[in-house]
Coordinates of C-alpha atoms in Angstrom, one line a residue:
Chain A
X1 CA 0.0 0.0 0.0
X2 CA 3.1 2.6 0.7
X3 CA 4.4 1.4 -2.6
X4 CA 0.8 2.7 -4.5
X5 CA 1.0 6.0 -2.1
X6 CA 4.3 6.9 -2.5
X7 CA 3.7 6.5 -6.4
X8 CA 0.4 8.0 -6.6
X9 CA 2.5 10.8 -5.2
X10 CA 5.3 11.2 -7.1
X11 CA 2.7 11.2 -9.9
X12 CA 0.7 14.0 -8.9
X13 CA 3.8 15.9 -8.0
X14 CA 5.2 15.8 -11.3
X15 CA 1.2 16.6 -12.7
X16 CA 1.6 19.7 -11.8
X17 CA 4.1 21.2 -13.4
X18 CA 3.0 19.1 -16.6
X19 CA 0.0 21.0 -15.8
X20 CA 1.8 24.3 -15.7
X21 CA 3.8 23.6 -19.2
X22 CA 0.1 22.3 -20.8
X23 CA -1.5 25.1 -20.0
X24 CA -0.1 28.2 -21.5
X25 CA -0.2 26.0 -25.1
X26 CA -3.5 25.4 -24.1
X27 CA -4.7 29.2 -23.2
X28 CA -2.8 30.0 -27.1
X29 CA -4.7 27.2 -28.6
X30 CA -8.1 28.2 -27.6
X31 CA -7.7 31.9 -27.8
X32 CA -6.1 32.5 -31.0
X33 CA -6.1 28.3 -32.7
X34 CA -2.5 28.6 -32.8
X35 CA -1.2 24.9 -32.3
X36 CA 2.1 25.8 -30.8
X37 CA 5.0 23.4 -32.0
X38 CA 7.4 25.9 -30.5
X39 CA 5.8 26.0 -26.7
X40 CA 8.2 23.3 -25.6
X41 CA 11.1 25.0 -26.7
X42 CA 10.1 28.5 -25.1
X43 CA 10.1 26.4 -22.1
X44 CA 13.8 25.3 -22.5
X45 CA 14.4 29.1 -23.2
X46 CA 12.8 29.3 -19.9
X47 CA 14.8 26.8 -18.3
X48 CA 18.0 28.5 -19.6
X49 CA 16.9 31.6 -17.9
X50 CA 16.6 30.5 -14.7
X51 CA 19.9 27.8 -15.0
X52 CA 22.3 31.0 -16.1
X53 CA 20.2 33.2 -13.4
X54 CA 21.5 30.4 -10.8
X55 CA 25.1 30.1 -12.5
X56 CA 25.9 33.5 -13.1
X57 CA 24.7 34.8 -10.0
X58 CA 23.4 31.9 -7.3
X59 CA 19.4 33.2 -7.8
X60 CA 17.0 30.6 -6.9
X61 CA 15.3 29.2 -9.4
X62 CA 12.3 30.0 -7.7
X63 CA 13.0 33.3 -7.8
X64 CA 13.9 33.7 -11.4
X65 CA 10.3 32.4 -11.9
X66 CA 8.9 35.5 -12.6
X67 CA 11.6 36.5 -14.6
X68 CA 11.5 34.3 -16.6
X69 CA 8.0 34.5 -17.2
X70 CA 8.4 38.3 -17.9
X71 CA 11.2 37.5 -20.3
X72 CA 9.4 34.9 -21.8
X73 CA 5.9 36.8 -22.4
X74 CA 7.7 39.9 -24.2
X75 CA 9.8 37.3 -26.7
X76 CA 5.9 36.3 -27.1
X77 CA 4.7 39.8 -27.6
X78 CA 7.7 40.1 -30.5
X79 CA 7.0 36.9 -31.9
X80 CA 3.4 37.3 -32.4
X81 CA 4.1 41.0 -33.9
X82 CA 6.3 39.2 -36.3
X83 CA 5.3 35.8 -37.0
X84 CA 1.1 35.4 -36.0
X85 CA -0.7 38.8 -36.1
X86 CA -0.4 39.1 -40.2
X87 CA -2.6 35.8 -40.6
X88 CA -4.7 35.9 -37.6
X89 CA -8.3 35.9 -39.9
X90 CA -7.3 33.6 -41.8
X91 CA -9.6 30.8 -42.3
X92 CA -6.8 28.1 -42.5
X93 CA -4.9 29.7 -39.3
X94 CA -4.1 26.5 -37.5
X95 CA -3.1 24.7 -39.9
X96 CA -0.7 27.4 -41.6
X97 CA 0.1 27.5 -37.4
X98 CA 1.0 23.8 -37.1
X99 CA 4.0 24.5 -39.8
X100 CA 4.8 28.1 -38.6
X101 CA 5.5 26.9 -35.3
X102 CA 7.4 23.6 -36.2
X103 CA 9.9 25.8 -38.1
X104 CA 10.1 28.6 -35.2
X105 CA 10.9 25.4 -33.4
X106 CA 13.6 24.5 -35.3
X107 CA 15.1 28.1 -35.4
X108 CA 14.8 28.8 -31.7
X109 CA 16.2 25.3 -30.8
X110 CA 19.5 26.1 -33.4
X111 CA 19.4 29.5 -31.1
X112 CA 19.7 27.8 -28.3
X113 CA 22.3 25.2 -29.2
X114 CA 24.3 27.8 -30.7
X115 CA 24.5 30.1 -27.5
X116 CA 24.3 27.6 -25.4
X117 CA 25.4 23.8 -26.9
X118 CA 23.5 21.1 -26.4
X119 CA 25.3 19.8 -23.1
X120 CA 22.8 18.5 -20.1
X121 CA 22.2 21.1 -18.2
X122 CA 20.5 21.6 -14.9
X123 CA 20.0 23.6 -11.8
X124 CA 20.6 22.1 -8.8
X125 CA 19.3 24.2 -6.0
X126 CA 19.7 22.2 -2.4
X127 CA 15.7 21.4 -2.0
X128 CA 16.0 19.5 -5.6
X129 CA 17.9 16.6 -3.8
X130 CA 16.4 16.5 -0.8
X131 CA 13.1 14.9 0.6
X132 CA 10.4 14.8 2.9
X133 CA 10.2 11.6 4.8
X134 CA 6.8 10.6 5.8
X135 CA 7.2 7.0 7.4
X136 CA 8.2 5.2 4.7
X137 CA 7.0 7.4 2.1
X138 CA 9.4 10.0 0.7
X139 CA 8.4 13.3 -1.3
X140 CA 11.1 14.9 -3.4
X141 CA 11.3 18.7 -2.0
X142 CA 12.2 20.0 -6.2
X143 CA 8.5 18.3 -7.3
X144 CA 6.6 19.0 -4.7
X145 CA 8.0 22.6 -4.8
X146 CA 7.0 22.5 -8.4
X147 CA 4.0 21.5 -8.3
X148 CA 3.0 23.9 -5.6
X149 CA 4.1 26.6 -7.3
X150 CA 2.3 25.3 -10.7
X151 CA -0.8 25.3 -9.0
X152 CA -0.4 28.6 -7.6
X153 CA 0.1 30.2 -11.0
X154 CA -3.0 28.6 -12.7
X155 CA -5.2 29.1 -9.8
X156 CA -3.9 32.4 -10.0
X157 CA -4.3 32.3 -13.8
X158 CA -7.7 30.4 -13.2
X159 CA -9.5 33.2 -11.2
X160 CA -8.2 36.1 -13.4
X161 CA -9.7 34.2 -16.4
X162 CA -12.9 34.1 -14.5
X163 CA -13.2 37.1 -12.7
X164 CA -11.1 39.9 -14.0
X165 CA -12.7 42.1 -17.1
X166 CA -9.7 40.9 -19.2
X167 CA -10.5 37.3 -18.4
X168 CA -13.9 37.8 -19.6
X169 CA -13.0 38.8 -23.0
X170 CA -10.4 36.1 -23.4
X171 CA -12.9 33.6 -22.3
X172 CA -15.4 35.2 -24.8
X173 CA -13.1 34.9 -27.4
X174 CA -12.3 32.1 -27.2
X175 CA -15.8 30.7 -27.4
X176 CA -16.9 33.2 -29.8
X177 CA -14.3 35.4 -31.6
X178 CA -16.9 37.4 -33.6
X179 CA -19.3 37.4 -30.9
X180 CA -17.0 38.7 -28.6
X181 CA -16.0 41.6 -30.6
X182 CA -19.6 42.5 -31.5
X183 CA -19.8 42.9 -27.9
X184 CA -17.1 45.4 -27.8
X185 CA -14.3 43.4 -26.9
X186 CA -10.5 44.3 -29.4
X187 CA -10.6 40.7 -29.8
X188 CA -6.6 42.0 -31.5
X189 CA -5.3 42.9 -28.4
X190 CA -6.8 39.8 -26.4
X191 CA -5.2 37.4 -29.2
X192 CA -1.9 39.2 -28.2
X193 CA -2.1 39.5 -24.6
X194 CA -3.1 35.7 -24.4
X195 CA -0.5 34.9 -26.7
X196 CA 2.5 36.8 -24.4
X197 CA 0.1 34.9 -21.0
X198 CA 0.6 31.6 -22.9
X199 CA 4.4 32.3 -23.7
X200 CA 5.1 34.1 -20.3
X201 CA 3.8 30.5 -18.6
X202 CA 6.0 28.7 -20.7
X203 CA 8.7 30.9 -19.2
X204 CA 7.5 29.7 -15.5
X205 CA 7.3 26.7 -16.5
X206 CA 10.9 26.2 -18.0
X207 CA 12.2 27.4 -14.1
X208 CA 10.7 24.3 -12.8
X209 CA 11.9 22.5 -15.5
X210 CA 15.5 23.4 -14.6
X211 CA 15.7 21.7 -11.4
X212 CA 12.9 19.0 -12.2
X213 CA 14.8 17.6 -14.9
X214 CA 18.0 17.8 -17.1
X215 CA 17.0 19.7 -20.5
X216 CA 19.2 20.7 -23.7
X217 CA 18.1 22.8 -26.7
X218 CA 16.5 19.4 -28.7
X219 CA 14.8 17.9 -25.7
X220 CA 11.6 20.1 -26.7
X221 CA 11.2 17.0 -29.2
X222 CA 10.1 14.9 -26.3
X223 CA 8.0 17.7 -24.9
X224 CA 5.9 18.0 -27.7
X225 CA 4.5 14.3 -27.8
X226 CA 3.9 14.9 -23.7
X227 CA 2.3 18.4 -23.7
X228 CA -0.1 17.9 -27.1
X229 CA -1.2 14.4 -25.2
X230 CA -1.8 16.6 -22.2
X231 CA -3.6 19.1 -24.3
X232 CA -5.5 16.6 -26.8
X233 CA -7.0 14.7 -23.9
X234 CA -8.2 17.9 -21.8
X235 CA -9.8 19.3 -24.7
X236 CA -7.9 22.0 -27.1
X237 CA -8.4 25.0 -25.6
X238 CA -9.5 23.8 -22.3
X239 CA -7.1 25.1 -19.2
X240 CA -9.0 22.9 -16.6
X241 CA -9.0 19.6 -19.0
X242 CA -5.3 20.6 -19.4
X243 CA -4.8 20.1 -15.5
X244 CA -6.9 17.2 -15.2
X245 CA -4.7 15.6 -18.1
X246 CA -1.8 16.5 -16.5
X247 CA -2.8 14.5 -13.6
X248 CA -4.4 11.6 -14.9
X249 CA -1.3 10.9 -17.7
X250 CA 1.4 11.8 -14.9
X251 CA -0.1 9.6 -12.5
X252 CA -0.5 6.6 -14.8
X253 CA 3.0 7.2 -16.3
X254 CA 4.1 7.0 -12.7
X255 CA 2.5 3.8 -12.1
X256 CA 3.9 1.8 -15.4
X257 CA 7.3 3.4 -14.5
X258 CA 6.8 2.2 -11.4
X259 CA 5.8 -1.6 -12.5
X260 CA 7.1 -2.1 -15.6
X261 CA 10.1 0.3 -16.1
X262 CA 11.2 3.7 -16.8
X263 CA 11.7 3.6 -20.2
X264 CA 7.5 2.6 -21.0
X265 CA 6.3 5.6 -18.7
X266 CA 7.0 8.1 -21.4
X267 CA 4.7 5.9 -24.1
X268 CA 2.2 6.3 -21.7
X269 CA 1.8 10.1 -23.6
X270 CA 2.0 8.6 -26.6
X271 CA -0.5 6.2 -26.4
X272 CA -2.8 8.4 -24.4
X273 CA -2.5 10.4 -27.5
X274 CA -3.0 7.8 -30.2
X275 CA -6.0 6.6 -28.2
X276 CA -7.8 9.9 -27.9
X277 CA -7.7 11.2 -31.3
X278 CA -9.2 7.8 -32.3
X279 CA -11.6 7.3 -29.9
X280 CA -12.4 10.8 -28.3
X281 CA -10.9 13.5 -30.5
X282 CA -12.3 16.3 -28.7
X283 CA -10.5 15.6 -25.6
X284 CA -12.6 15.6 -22.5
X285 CA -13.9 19.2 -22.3
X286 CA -13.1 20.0 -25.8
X287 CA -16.0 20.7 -28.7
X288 CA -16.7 17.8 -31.2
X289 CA -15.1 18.7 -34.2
X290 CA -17.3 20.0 -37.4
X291 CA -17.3 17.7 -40.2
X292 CA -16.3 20.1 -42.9
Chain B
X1 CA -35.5 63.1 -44.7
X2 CA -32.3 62.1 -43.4
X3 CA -32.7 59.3 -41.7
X4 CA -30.6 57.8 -38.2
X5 CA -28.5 55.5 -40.5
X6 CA -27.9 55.9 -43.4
X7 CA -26.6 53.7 -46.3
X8 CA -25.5 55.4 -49.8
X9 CA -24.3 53.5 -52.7
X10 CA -22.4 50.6 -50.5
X11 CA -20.1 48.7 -52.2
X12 CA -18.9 45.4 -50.0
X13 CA -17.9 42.1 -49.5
X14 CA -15.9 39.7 -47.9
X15 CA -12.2 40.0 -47.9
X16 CA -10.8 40.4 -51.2
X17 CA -13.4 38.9 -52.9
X18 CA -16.3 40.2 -54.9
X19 CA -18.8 42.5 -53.9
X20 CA -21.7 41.0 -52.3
X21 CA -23.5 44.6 -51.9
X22 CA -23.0 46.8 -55.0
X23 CA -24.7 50.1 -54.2
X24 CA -26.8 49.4 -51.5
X25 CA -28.9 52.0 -50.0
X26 CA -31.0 52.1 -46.5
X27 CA -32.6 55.1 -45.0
X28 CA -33.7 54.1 -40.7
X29 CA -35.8 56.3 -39.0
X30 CA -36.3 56.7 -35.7
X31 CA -38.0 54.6 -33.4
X32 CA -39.0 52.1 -36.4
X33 CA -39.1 48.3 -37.5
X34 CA -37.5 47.9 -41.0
X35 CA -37.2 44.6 -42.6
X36 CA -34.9 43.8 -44.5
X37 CA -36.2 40.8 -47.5
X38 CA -34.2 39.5 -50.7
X39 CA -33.7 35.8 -52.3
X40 CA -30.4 34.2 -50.6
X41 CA -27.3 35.9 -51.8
X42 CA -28.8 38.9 -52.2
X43 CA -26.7 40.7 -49.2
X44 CA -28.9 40.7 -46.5
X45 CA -26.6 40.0 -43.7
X46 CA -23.6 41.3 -45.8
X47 CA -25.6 44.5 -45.5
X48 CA -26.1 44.2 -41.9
X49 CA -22.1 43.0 -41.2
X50 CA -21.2 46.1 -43.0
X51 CA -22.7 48.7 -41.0
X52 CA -21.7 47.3 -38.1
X53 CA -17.9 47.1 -39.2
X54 CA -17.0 43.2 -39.5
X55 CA -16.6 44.1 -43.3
X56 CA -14.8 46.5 -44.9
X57 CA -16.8 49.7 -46.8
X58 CA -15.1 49.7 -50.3
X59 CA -17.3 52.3 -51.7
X60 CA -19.9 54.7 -50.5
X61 CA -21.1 55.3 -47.3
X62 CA -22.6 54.2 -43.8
X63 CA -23.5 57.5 -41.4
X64 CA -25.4 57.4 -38.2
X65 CA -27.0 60.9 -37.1
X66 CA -24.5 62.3 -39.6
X67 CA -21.1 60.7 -38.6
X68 CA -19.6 58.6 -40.6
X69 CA -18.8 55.1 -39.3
X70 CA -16.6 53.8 -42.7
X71 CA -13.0 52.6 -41.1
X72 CA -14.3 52.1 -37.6
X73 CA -14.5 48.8 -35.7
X74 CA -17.3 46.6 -34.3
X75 CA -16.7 48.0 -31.0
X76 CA -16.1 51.4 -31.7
X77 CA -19.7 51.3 -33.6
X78 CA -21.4 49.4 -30.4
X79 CA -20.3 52.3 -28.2
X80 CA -22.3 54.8 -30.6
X81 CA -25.8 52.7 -29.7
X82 CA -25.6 50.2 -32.4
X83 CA -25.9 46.6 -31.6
X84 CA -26.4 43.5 -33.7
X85 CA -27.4 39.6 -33.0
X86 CA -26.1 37.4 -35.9
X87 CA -27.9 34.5 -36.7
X88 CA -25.7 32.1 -35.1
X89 CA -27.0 34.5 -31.8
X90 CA -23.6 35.0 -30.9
X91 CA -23.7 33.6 -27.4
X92 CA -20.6 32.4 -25.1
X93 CA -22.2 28.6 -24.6
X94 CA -19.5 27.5 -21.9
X95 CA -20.4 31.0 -19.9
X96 CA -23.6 30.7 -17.8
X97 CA -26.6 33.2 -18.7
X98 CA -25.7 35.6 -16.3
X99 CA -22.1 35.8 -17.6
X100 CA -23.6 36.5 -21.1
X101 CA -25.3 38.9 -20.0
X102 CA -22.3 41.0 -18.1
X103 CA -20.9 40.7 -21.5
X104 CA -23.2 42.5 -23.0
X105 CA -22.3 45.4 -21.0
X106 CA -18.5 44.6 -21.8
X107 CA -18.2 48.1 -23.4
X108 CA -19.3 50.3 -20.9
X109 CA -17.3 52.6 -19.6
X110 CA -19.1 52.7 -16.4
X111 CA -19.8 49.8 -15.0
X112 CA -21.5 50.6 -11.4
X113 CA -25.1 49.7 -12.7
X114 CA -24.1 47.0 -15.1
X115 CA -25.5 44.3 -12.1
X116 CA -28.3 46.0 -11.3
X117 CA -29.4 46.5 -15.0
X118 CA -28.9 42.6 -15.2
X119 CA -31.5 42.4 -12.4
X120 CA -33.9 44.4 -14.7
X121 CA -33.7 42.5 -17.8
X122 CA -33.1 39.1 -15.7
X123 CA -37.0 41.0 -13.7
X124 CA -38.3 41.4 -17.5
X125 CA -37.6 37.7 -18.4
X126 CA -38.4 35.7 -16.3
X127 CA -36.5 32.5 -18.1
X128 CA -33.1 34.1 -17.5
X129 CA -33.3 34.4 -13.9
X130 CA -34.2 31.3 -13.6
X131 CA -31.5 29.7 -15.7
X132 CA -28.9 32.7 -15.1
X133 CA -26.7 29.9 -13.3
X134 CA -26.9 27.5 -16.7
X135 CA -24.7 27.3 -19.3
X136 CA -25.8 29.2 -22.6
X137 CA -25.0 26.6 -24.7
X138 CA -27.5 23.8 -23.1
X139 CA -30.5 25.9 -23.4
X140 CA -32.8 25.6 -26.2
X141 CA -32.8 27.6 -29.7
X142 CA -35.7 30.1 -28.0
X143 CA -34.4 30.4 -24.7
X144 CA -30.5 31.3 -26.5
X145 CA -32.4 33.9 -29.0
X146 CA -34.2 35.6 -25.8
X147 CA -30.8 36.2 -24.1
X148 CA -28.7 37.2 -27.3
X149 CA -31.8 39.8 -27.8
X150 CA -32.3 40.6 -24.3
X151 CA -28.2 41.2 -23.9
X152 CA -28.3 43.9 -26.4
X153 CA -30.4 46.0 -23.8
X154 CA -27.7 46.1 -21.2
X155 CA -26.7 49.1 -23.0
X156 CA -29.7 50.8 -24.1
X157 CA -28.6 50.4 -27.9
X158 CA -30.7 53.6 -30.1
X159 CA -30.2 50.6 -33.0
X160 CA -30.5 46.8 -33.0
X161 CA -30.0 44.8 -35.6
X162 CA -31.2 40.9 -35.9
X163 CA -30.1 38.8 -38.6
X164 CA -33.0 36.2 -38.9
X165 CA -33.9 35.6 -35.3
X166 CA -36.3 32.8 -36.4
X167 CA -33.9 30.7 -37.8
X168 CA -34.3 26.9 -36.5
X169 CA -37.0 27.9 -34.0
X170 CA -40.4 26.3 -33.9
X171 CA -43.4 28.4 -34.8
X172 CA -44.6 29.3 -31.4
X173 CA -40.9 30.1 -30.1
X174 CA -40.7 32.2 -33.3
X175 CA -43.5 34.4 -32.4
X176 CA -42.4 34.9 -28.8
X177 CA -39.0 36.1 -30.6
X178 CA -41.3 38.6 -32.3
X179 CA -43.3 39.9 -29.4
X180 CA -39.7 40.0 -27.9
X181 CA -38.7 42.6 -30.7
X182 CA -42.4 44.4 -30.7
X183 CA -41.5 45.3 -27.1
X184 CA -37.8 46.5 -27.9
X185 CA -39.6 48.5 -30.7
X186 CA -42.3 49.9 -28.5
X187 CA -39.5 51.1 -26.1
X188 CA -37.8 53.6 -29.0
X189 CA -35.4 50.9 -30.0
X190 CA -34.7 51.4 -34.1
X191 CA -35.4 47.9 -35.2
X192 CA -33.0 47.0 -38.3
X193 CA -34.6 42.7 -38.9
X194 CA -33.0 40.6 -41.8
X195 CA -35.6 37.6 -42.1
X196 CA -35.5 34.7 -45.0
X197 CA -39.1 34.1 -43.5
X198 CA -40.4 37.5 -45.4
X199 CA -44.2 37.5 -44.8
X200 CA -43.5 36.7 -41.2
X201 CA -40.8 40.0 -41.1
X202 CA -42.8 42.2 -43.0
X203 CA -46.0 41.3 -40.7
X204 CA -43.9 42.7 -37.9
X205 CA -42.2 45.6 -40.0
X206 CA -43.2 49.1 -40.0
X207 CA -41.0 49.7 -43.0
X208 CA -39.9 47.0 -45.9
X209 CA -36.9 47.1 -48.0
X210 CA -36.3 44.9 -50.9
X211 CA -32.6 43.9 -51.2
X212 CA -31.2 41.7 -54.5
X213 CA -27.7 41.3 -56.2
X214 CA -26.7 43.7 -53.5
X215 CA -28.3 46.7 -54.4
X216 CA -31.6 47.9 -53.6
X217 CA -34.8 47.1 -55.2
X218 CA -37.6 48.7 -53.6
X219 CA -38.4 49.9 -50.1
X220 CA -42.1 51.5 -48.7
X221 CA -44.4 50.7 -45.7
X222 CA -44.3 47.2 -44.7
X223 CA -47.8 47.0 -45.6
X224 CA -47.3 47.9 -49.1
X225 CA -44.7 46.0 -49.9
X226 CA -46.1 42.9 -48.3
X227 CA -49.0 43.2 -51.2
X228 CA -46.9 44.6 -53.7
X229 CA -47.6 41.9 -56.9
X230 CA -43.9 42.3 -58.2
X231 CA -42.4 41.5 -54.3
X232 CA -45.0 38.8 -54.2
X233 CA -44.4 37.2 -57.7
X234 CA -40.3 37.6 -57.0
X235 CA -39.7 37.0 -53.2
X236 CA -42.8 35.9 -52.0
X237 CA -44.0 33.0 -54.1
X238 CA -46.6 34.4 -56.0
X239 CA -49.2 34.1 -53.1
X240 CA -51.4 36.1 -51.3
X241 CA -50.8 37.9 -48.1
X242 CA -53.2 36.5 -45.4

């Protein structure tokens, strides 16, 4: 019974912060219909942030969270300017996005790798090797740290989607672009704002990242499989179906690592994926898809 | 007489392609119902979407009392009194009624009535009280049209324009829709109705206008047009009104 416990919570602890790198490609995808090939790799920008942050000058990576995030959300700000804005109407958008963003992908990872090779890297802060000890039953200080602080930022992100006068008009617009600017709302400047959010969380996310796990420019490849499984089986679009993945698929990944080896947990994303586009394409809170 | 809106010689359409409206002209007045009747593809709604700035004005012009709205956005032409439900109804179906209906007041500057000017139109129907905790999207095709035409009042709107609001509702919801717009008319509310069901919208019309290849055709008191042999032979089937 420990065993199951102490999986169930190493599961959940790493949920979180899958939930916290799912999320800002979900808040993109449902806002604007970008399908964001390049969202891993903004988190290993992220990551690189708050790793130089900690080499350079001993900051927590904890700390250079916010950083990060701020850092993060303005390359977003350029990056839409340049790359999304132009096509935003069109009626092929996320498909012309699916391509766009697999080639910012491969420019931002050659970015990275040229500033910054493609060594292992990773923070190493003293909580991300150190434990609680409940009886038996240990709980790594890094992931649980991580996936407190993931929470906090999409509760935080949670409530101003549902309460602020901002989050109403990204909510809007995302279930209703037109509507939502009959109504008044500069549906332009919510696309942009969500976009930078959605970038900016990726930046969060890639400071957990540092210390959760070791990461180099072309490990985004991985991360794409995991966060679109993540995202596919919550629902495109859908923040809270994006958590709930996160859980669920961490969890379970936890358990066939756990009982049949590391090297099958990570095809638990994969065939989560497979699976759900076959069987339940719209995810769990997502809309059916139109026939066209 | 210059009318609140007016429509000269519009020339529209849909991105770069060709013009759907090709010298349109409307003249509202105050305080009336017009209906708006053509065969499909004659630019009903294109007429309708260009006034209210989700399509471009290529040529001619759009004015209300006298401005000029050609350039300016959807929500820069809400904020001058102008509001429009499209026929999809344009609701928010994972936001509950009453959320719907804060975002109807979305634009206002001032915000410290917009709750208590819910609690009127939630007072004035009844069905979105009761449902103001439900999602829009699980209500039925009547209930949604009473809240996307009941929204537009959160801002007292001097124009509102429905793009067939009977679309896909029964017969009895269709004429609650209707006594739903009589009462918005009754109230001052300039009432600018697109409907493909023309004898119903021209029953309920003060003024008819005849719209086809995007330009306009005829226009005169609802009455008159409804009875008119040349509307009744082209748009109306040949038949009688009843």
């Amino acid at each position: 019974m420990a065993e199951v416990i102490q999986i169930l919570i190493l599961g959940m602890a790493l949920g979180g912060v899958y939930a916290l790198m799912g999320s800002g490609l979900s808040l993109v995808f449902g806002v604007m219909r970008i399908v964001n090939l390049a969202h891993p790799v903004l988190i290993m920008a992220g990551a690189y942030v708050a790793y130089w942050a900690a080499r350079l000058y001993g900051i927590d990576p904890l700390l250079t969270l916010p950083i990060a995030a701020v850092i993060l959300a303005a390359t977003g700000v350029i990056l839409y300017k340049l790359v999304f804005e132009r096509e935003a109407r069109s009626a092929k958008y996320s498909e012309m996005t699916v391509l766009l963003t697999f080639a910012l992908a491969m420019v931002l990872e050659g970015a990275l790798g040229t500033a910054f090779t493609n060594t292992q890297r990773v923070t190493s802060p003293d909580y991300a090797t150190d434990a609680f000890f409940i009886g038996d039953i240990f709980i790594p200080k890094g992931q649980l740290y991580a996936g407190i602080v993931s929470l906090a930022i999409i509760s935080a992100l949670a409530l101003f989607l549902k309460y602020s006068r901002f989050g109403y008009a990204i909510r809007a617009t995302t279930q209703n672009r037109e509507a939502a600017e009959l109504l008044g709302v500069n549906v332009n400047l919510v696309g942009l704002v969500s976009f930078a959010i959605g970038i900016g969380l990726a930046g969060a996310a890639g400071s957990l990242v540092s210390f959760v796990f070791s990461f180099f420019p072309a490990k985004h490849w991985e991360w794409i499989a995991v966060l679109m499984s993540l995202v596919v089986l919550g629902g495109m679009g859908s923040i809270f179906g994006t958590v709930l993945a996160s859980f669920i698929l961490a969890v379970v990944a936890a358990f066939i690592g756990a009982y049949f080896g590391a090297t099958w947990s990570t095809l638990t994303f994969f065939v989560a994926l497979f699976v759900v586009l076959l069987v339940r394409p719209q995810g769990i809170f997502g809309e059916k898809p139109e026939l066209a | 007489m210059s009318g609140l809106l007016e429509v000269s010689n519009v020339v529209a359409g849909y991105g770069d392609g060709p013009a759907i409206l090709d010298g349109a002209n409307l003249s509202v007045q105050p305080g009336k119902v017009h209906c708006i009747i053509g065969p499909n593809g004659a630019g009903k709604s294109t007429l309708l979407k260009t006034i209210v700035g989700m399509l471009k004005i290529r040529q001619g012009s759009v004015t209300f009392k006298g401005a000029s709205l050609k350039g300016k956005r959807p929500d820069q032409i809400l904020r001058r009194g102008i509001c429009f439900v499209p026929q999809e109804r344009a609701l928010f179906p994972k936001m509950t009624v009453r959320e719907n209906l804060r975002m109807g007041g979305f634009s206002l500057a001032d915000k410290s009535n917009l709750e208590k000017r819910i609690d009127e139109i939630e007072e004035r129907f009844p069905i979105l009280g009761e449902r103001r905790d439900q999602h829009a999207g699980t209500m039925s095709g009547g209930q949604q049209q009473t809240l996307a035409m009941a929204r537009t009042l959160i801002l007292k709107p001097e124009i509102v324009m429905l793009d067939e609001p009977s679309l896909g509702l029964a017969p009895k919801i269709v004429k609650e829709v209707f006594s739903i717009m009589r009462l918005m008319a009754d109230e001052g509310i300039t009432i600018l109705l697109v409907e493909q069901n023309a004898m119903m919208g021209l029953k309920h019309a003060d003024w008819g206008v005849v719209l086809d290849l995007g330009r306009t055709l005829f226009e005169g008191p609802a009455a008159e047009v409804l009875t008119d042999p040349r509307i009744q032979e082209l748009y109306l089937g040949g038949k009688k009104a009843a």
